[in-house]
């Protein structure tokens, strides 16, 4: 798989994850201030783009090596 890693789900799942994030924050699940959902998503967009740009097949791992 080259250039096909997707870290951010499509809607409506993304909306559900956002609701869960804010429920966790408002419910006091974290002891310190955490980043907003938008900030987390923006980071994931950058990471996803980097992975998909540099993702190349690894020659040292044989097909079905782990299975």
Short mmCIF file of C-alpha atoms in Angstrom, two decimals:
data_model
loop_
_atom_site.label_atom_id
_atom_site.label_comp_id
_atom_site.label_asym_id
_atom_site.label_seq_id
_atom_site.Cartn_x
_atom_site.Cartn_y
_atom_site.Cartn_z
CA UNK A 1 0.00 0.00 0.00
CA UNK A 2 1.63 3.20 -1.08
CA UNK A 3 0.07 6.56 -0.30
CA UNK A 4 -3.07 5.09 1.21
CA UNK A 5 -2.81 5.52 4.98
CA UNK A 6 -5.86 7.31 6.37
CA UNK A 7 -5.60 8.50 9.97
CA UNK A 8 -8.68 10.71 9.90
CA UNK A 9 -12.00 8.99 9.28
CA UNK A 10 -14.66 10.40 7.00
CA UNK A 11 -17.92 11.87 8.27
CA UNK A 12 -20.13 10.88 10.05
CA UNK A 13 -17.55 8.93 12.09
CA UNK A 14 -15.35 12.02 12.47
CA UNK A 15 -18.31 13.90 13.95
CA UNK A 16 -18.88 11.11 16.47
CA UNK A 17 -15.22 11.14 17.48
CA UNK A 18 -15.39 14.92 17.93
CA UNK A 19 -18.43 14.55 20.20
CA UNK A 20 -16.60 11.89 22.20
CA UNK A 21 -13.54 14.13 22.52
CA UNK A 22 -15.58 17.01 23.94
CA UNK A 23 -17.52 14.66 26.23
CA UNK A 24 -14.24 13.39 27.64
CA UNK A 25 -12.94 16.93 28.14
CA UNK A 26 -16.16 18.21 29.71
CA UNK A 27 -16.45 15.09 31.84
CA UNK A 28 -13.11 15.77 33.50
CA UNK A 29 -11.34 12.77 32.01
CA UNK A 30 -8.06 14.69 31.74
CA UNK A 31 -6.07 16.18 34.61
CA UNK A 32 -4.44 18.91 32.56
CA UNK A 33 -5.42 21.15 29.68
CA UNK A 34 -5.49 19.25 26.42
CA UNK A 35 -5.47 20.38 22.83
CA UNK A 36 -8.68 21.20 21.02
CA UNK A 37 -10.12 18.65 18.64
CA UNK A 38 -9.25 20.92 15.70
CA UNK A 39 -5.62 21.06 16.80
CA UNK A 40 -5.44 17.27 17.05
CA UNK A 41 -7.00 16.87 13.60
CA UNK A 42 -4.62 19.42 12.07
CA UNK A 43 -1.67 17.46 13.48
CA UNK A 44 -3.06 14.23 12.10
CA UNK A 45 -3.50 15.83 8.65
CA UNK A 46 0.19 16.76 8.62
CA UNK A 47 1.28 13.32 9.84
CA UNK A 48 -0.98 11.56 7.33
CA UNK A 49 0.44 13.63 4.47
CA UNK A 50 4.02 12.87 5.54
CA UNK A 51 3.34 9.15 5.82
CA UNK A 52 1.65 9.00 2.43
CA UNK A 53 4.39 11.06 0.80
CA UNK A 54 7.24 8.94 2.12
CA UNK A 55 5.52 5.57 2.35
CA UNK A 56 7.51 3.16 0.21
CA UNK A 57 7.47 -0.62 0.19
CA UNK A 58 10.04 -2.10 2.55
CA UNK A 59 12.34 -4.48 0.68
CA UNK A 60 13.61 -6.12 3.87
CA UNK A 61 10.20 -7.53 4.86
CA UNK A 62 9.02 -10.47 2.83
CA UNK A 63 5.38 -10.76 1.90
CA UNK A 64 3.39 -12.45 4.64
CA UNK A 65 6.41 -12.26 6.96
CA UNK A 66 4.17 -11.79 10.00
CA UNK A 67 1.33 -14.06 8.97
#
